[in-house]
Short mmCIF file of C-alpha atoms and ligand atoms in Angstrom, two decimals:
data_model
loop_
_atom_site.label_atom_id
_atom_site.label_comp_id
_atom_site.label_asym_id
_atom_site.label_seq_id
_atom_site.Cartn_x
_atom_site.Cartn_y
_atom_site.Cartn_z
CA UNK U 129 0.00 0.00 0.00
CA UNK U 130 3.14 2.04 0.82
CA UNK U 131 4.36 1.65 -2.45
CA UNK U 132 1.32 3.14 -4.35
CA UNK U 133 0.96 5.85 -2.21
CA UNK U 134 4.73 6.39 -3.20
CA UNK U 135 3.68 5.85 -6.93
CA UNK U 136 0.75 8.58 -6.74
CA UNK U 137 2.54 10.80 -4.67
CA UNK U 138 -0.02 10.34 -1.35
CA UNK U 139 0.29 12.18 1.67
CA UNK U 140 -2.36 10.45 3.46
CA UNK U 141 -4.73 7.52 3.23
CA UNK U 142 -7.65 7.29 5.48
CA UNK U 143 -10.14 4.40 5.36
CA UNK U 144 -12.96 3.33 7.37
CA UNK U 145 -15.03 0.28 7.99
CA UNK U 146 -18.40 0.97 9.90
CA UNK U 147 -20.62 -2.66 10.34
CA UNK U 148 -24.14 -0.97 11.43
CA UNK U 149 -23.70 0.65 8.17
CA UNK U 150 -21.91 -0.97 5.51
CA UNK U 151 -20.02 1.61 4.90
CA UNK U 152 -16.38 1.08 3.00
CA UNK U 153 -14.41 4.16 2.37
CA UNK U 154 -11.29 5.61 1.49
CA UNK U 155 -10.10 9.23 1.89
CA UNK U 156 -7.02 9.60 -0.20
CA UNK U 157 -5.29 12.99 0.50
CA UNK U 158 -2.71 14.03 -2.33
CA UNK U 159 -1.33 17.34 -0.99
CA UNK U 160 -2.37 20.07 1.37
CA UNK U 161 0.44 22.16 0.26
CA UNK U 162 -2.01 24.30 -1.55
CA UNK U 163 -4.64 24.86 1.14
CA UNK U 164 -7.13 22.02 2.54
CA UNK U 165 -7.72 19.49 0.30
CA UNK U 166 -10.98 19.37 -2.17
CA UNK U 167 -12.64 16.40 -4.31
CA UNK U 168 -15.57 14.51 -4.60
CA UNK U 169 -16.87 11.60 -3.41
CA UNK U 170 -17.31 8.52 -5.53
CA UNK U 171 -20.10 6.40 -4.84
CA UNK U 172 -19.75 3.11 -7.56
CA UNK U 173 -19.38 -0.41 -7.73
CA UNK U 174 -15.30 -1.55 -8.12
CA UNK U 175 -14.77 -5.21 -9.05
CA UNK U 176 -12.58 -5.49 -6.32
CA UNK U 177 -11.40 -3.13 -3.27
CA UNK U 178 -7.85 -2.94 -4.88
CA UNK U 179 -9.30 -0.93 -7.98
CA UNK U 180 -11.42 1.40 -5.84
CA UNK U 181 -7.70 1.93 -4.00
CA UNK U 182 -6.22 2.72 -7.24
CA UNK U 183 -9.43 4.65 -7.93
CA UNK U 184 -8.66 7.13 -5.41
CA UNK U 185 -5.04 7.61 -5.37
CA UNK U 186 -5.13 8.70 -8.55
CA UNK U 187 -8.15 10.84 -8.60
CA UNK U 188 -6.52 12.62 -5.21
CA UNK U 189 -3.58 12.81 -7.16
CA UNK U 190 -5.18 14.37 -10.24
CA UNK U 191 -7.38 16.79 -8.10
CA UNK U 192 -3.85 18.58 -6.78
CA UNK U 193 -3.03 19.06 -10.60
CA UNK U 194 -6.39 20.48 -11.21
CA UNK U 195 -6.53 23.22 -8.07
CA UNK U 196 -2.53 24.12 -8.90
CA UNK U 197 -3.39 24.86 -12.32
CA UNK U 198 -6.54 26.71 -11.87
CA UNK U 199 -4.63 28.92 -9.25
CA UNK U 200 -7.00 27.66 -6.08
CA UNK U 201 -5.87 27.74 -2.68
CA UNK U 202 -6.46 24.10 -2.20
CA UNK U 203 -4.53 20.95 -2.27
CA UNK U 204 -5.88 17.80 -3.78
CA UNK U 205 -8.10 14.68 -2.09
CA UNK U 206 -10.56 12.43 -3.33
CA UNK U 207 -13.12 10.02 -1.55
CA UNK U 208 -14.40 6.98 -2.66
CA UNK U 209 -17.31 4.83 -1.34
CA UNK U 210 -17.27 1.25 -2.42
CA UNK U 211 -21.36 0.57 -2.90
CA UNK U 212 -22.15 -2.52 -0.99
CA UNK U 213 -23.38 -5.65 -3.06
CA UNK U 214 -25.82 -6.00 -0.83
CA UNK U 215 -28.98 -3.77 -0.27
CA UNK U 216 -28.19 -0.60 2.29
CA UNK U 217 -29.70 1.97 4.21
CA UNK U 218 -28.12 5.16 2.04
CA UNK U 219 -29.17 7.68 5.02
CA UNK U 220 -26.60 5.74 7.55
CA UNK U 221 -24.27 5.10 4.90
CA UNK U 222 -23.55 9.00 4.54
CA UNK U 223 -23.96 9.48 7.75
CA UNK U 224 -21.15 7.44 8.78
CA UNK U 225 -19.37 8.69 5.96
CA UNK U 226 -20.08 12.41 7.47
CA UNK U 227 -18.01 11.49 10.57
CA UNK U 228 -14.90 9.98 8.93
CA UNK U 229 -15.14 13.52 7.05
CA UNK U 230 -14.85 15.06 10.30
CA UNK U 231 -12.91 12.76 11.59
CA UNK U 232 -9.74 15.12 9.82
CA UNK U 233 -10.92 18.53 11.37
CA UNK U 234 -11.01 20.15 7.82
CA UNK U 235 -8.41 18.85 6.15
CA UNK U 236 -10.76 17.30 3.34
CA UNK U 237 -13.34 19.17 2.13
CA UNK U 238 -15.97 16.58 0.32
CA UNK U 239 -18.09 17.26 -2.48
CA UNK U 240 -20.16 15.35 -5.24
CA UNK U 241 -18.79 12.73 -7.69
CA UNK U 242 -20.05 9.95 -9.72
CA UNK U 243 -22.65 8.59 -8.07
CA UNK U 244 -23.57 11.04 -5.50
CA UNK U 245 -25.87 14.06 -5.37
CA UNK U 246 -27.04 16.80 -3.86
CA UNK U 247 -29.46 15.06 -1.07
CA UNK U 248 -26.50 12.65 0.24
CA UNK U 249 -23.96 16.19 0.38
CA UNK U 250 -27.15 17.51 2.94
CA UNK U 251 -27.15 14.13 4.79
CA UNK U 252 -22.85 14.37 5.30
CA UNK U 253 -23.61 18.08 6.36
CA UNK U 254 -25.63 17.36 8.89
CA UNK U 255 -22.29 15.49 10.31
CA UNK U 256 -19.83 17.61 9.49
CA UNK U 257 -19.16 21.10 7.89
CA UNK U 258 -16.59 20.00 5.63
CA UNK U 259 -18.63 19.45 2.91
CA UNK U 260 -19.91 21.33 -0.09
CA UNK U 261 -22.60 20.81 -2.74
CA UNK U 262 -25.62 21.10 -0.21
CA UNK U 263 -29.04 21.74 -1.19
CA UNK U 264 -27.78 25.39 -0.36
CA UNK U 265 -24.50 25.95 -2.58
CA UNK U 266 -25.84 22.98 -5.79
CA UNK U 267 -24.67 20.59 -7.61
CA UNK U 268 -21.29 21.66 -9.70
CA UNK U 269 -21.75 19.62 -12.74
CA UNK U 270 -23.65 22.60 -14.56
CA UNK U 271 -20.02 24.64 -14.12
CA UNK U 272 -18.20 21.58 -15.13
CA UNK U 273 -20.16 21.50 -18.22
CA UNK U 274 -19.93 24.94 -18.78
CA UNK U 275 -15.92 24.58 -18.78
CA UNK U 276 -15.99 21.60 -20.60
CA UNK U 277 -17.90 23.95 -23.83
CA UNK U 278 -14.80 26.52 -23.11
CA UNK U 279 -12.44 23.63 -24.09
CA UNK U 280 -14.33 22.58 -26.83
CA UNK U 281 -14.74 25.79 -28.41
CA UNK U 282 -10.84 26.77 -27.69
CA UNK U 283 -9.72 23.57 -29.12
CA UNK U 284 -11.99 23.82 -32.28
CA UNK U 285 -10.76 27.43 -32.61
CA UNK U 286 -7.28 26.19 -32.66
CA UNK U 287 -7.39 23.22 -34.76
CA UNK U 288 -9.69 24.34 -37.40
CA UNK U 289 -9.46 27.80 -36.94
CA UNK U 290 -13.68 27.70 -36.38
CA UNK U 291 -15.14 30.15 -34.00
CA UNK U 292 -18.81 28.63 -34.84
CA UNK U 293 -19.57 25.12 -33.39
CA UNK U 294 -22.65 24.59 -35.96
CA UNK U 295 -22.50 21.58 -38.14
CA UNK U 296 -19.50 20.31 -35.90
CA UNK U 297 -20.04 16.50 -34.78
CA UNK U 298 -19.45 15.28 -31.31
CA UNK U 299 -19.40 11.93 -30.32
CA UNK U 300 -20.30 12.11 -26.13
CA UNK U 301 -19.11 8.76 -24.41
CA UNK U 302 -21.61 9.05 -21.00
CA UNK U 303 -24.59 11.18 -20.51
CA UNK U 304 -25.01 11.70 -16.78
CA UNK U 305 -24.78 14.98 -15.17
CA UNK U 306 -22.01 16.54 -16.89
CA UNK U 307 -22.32 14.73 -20.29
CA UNK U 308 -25.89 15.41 -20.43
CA UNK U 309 -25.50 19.30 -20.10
CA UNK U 310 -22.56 19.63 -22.68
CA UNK U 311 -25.12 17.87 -24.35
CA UNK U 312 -27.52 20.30 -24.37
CA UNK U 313 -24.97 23.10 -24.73
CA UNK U 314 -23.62 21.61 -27.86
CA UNK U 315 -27.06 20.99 -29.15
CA UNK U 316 -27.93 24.76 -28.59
CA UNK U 317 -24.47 25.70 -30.45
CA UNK U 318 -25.71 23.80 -33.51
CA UNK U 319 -23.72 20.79 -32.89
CA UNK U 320 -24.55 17.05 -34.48
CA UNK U 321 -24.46 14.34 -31.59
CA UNK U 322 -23.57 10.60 -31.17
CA UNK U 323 -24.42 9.86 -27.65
CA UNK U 324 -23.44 6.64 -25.55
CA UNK U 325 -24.41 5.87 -22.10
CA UNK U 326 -24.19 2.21 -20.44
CA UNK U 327 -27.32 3.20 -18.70
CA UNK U 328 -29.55 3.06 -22.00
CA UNK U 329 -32.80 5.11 -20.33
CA UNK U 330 -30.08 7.97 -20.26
CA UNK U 331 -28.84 7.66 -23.54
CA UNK U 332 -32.45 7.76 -24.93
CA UNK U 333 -33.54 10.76 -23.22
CA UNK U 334 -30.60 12.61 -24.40
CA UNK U 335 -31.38 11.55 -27.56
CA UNK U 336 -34.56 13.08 -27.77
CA UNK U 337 -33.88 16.45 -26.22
CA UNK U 338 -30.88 16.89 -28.26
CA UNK U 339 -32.08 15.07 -31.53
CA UNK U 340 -28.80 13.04 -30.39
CA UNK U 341 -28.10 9.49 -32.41
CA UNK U 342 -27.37 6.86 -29.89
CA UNK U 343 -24.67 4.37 -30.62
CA UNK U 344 -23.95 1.24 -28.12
CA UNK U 345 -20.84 2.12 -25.42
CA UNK U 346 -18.69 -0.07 -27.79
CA UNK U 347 -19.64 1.81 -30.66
CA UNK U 348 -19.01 5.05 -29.44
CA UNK U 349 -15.12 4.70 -30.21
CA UNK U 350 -15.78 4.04 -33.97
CA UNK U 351 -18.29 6.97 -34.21
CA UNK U 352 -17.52 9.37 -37.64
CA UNK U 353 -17.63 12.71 -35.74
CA UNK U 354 -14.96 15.57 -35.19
CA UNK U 355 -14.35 15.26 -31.89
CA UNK U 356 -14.89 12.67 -28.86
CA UNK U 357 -15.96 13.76 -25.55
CA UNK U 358 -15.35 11.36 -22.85
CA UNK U 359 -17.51 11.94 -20.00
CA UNK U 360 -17.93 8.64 -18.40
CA UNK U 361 -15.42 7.08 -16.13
CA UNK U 362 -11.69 7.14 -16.17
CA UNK U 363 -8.86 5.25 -18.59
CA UNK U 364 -11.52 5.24 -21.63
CA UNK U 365 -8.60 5.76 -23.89
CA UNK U 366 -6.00 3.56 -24.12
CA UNK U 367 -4.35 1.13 -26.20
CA UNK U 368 -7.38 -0.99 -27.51
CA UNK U 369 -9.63 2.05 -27.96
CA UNK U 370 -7.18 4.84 -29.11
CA UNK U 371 -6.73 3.12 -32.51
CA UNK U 372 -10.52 3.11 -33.06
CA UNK U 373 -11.22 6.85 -32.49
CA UNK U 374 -12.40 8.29 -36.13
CA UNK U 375 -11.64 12.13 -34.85
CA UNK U 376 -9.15 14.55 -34.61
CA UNK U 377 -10.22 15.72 -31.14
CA UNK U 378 -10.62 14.68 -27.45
CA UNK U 379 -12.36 17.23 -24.67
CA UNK U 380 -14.19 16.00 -21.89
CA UNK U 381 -15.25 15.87 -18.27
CA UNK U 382 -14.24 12.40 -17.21
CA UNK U 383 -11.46 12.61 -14.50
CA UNK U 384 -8.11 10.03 -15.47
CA UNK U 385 -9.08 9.76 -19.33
CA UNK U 386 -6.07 8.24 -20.08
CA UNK U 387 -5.09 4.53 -19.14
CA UNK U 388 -1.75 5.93 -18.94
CA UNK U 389 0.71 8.64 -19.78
CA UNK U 390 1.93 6.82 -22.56
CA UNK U 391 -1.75 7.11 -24.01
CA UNK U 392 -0.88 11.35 -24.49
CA UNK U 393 1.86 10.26 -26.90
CA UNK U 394 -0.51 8.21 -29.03
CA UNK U 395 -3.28 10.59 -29.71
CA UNK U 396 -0.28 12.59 -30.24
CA UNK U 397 1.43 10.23 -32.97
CA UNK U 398 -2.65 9.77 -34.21
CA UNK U 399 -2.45 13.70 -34.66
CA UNK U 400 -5.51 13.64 -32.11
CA UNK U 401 -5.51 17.03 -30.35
CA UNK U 402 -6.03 16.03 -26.48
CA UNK U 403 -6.92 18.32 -24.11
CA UNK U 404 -5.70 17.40 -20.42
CA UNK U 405 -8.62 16.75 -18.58
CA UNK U 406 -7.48 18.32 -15.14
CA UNK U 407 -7.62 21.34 -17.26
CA UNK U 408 -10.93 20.94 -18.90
CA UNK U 409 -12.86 19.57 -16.15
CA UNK U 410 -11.36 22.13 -13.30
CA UNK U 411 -15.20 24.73 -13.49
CA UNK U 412 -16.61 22.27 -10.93
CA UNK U 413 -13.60 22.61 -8.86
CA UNK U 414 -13.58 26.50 -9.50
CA UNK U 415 -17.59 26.90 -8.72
CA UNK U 416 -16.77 24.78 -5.10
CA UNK U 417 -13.81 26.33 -4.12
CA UNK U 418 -15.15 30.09 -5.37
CA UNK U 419 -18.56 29.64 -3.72
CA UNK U 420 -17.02 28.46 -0.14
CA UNK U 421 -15.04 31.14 -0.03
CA UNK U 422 -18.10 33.59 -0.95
CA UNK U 423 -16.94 35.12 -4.48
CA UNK U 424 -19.79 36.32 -6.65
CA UNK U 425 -21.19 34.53 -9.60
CA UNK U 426 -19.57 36.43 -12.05
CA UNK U 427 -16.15 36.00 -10.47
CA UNK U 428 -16.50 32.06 -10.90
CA UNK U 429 -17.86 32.31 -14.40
CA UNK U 430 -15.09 34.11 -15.58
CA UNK U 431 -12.68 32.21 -14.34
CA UNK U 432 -14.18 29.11 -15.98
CA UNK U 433 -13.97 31.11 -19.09
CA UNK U 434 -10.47 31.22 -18.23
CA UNK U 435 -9.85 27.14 -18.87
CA UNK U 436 -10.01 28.27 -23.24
CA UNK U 437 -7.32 30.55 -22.62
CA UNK U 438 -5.25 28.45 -20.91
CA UNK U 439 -5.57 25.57 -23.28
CA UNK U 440 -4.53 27.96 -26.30
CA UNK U 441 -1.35 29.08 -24.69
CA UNK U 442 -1.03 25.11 -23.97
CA UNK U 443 -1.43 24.45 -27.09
CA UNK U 444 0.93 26.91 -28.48
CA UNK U 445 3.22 25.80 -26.54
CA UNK U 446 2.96 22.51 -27.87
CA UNK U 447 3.17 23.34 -31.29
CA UNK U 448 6.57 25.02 -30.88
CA UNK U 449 7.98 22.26 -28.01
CA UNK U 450 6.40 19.37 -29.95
CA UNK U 451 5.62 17.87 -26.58
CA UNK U 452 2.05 16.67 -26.13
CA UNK U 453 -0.02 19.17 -24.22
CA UNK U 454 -0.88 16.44 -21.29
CA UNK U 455 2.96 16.21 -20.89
CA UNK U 456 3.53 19.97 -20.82
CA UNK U 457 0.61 20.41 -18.23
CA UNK U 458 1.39 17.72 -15.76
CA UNK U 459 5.14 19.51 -15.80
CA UNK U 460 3.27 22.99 -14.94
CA UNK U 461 1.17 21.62 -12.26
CA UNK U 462 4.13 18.85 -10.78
CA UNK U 463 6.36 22.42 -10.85
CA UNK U 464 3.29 24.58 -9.28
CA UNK U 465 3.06 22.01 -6.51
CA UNK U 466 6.77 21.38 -5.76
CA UNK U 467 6.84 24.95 -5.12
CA UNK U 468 3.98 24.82 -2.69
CA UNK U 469 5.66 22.17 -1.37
CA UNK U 470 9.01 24.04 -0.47
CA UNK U 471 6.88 27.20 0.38
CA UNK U 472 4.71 25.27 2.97
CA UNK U 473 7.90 23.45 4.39
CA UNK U 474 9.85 26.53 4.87
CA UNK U 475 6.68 28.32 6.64
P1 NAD B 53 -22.46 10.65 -13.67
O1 NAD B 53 -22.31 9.39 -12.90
O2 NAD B 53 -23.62 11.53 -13.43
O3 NAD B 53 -22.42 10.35 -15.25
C1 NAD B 53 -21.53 9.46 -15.83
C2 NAD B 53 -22.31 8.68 -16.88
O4 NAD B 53 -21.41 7.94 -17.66
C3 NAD B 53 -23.30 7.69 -16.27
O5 NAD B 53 -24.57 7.93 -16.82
C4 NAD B 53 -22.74 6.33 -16.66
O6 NAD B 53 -23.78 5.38 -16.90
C5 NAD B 53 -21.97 6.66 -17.92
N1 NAD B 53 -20.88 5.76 -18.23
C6 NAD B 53 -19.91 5.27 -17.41
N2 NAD B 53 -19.05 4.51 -18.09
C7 NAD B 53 -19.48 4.52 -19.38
C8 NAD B 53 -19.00 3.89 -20.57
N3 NAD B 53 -17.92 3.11 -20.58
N4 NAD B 53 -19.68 4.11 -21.72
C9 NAD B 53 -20.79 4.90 -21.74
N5 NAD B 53 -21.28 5.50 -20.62
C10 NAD B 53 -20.63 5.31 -19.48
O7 NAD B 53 -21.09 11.44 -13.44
P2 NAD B 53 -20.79 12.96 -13.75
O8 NAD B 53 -20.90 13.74 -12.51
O9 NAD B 53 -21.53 13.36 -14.98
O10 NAD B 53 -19.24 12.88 -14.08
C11 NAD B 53 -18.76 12.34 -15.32
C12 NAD B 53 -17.25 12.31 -15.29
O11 NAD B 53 -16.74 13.65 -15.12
C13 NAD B 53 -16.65 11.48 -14.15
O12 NAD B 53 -15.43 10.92 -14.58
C14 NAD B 53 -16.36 12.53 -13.09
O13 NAD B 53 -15.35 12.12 -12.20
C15 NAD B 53 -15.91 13.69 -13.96
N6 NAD B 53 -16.08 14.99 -13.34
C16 NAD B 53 -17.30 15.37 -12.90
C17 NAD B 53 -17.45 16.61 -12.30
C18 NAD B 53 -18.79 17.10 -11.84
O14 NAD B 53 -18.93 18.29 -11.55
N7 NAD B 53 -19.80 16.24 -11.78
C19 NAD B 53 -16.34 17.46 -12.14
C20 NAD B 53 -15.08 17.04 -12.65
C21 NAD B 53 -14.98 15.79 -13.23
#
């Protein structure tokens, strides 16, 4: 366990059994070099508790990248609740979840994730006030969306030199909260879909507010369209699927997109334009960190707007370095958080 922590770069690994309850978590804490530590909390099946480790050690890892390079006083954490196989009383279950989260006196701030909403955020408040994404503040997937449609349109912008998004095809791998509003978005902008869901009832209703085609979650990789937006779960593209893709780009919400690094260098060597998704998926971080601190609406909308900018200059920069721009942005937010590091040490 040691040695993965290592790997990821962990600070701190928390995990709690409670038998009234059922509950199985883990608290992975990348970094508070930053400021406490934010993420969500993952509430999904894993085929075994070793993957839902693996789960959140690299999400916690990924979240520090993502609050470094958005510029938010915050280091990174994730949680992850292993669903029980067996039926459960969801009430405890966050309850007892609520008081491991207060269990570390602030240094984890929770917040929603796959799987959770805004109901279980109120039951975990009514534990603990480290938690965001109440009934009162909402749930952040609308500003995740709404950063993932700066990405797109910056990445369009740059590789087609388009500033219109009509008549552009997107292929959308998952249509749950996030996927479902770039949906929408997309489908305002004049956008053709191909939408995938493994949770077919989703993928149909998608389809019909967005005039969306479905295809199956197999067929999404082989989908005609100009760009593919992953926003399921994590390491959709990777050696078996890369190959497939029929596009020329790849924006989406979905946290750990890539199996592995290596995966950067062949969308790369594809001459698939990849935009880092701790970049593109950082507006629900921004609208959670930005609200708990108090700042206005229009201070967290512009600095959403602020994730197109950044991908240009990333992009520009790796046009001239020929480095892919997932390489070039883990080095900027690895070099942002070594410096926290030494800052925080020598305080
Ligand atoms: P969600 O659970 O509401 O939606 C995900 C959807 O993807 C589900 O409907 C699921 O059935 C579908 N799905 C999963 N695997 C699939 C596959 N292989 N093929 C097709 N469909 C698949 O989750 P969400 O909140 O919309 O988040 C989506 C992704 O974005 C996750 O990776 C999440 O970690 C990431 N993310 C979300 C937020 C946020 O604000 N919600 C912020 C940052 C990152």
């Amino acid at each position: 366990m040691f040695a993965e922590m290592e790997h990821h770069g962990t600070r701190c690994l928390h995990l709690m059994h409670d038998p009234e309850s059922g509950l199985k978590a883990i608290i992975a804490i990348h970094s508070l070099a930053r400021g406490p530590a934010i993420g969500g909390c993952r509430f999904i099946s894993y085929p075994n508790e070793q993957s839902a480790l693996e789960d959140a050690l690299r999400l916690a890892r990924g979240m520090s990248y993502k609050a470094a390079l958005a510029d938010l006083p915050h280091g990174g954490a994730k949680a992850v609740i292993i669903k029980p196989s067996q039926p459960f009383n969801r009430q405890q279950l966050m309850q007892a979840f609520g008081q491991m989260v207060d269990s570390l006196n602030g240094d984890y701030i929770t917040a929603m994730d796959s799987g959770t909403r805004v109901a279980d955020m109120d039951i975990i408040r009514s534990q603990t006030p480290w938690v965001s994404c109440t009934r009162q503040q909402g749930d952040p997937s609308p500003y995740t969306a709404k950063g993932v449609m700066e990405a797109i349109r910056s990445t369009v912008a740059f590789h087609s030199g388009r500033r219109s998004l009509s008549g552009l095809t997107v292929a959308i791998q998952g249509v749950g909260h996030v996927g479902s509003s770039v949906a929408q978005m997309l489908h305002a902008s004049g956008a053709r879909l191909i939408v995938a869901d493994i949770d077919n009832s989703l993928a149909q209703r998608c389809a019909e507010q967005c005039s969306a085609t479905i295809a199956s979650p197999d067929e999404i990789y082989d989908a005609k369209a100009d760009l593919f937006c992953p926003c399921g779960l994590g390491a959709s593209l990777n050696q078996q699927t890369i190959p497939r893709l029929q596009v020329s780009m790849v924006v989406g919400s979905a946290n750990n997109q890539l199996a592995n690094d290596s995966a950067a260098n062949a969308l790369q060597q594809r001459g698939i334009l990849y935009a880092p998704d701790f970049l593109v998926n950082a507006g629900g971080l921004i609208f959670v960190s930005m609200q708990y601190a108090g700042h206005s609406e229009a201070a967290i909308e512009q600095k959403i707007q602020q994730i197109g900018t950044m991908l240009q200059t990333l992009y520009l920069r790796s046009l001239s370095s020929r480095l892919s721009p997932h390489l070039l942005a883990l080095e900027q937010a690895r070099a942002l958080l070594k410096h926290a590091e030494q800052l925080h040490t020598a305080a």
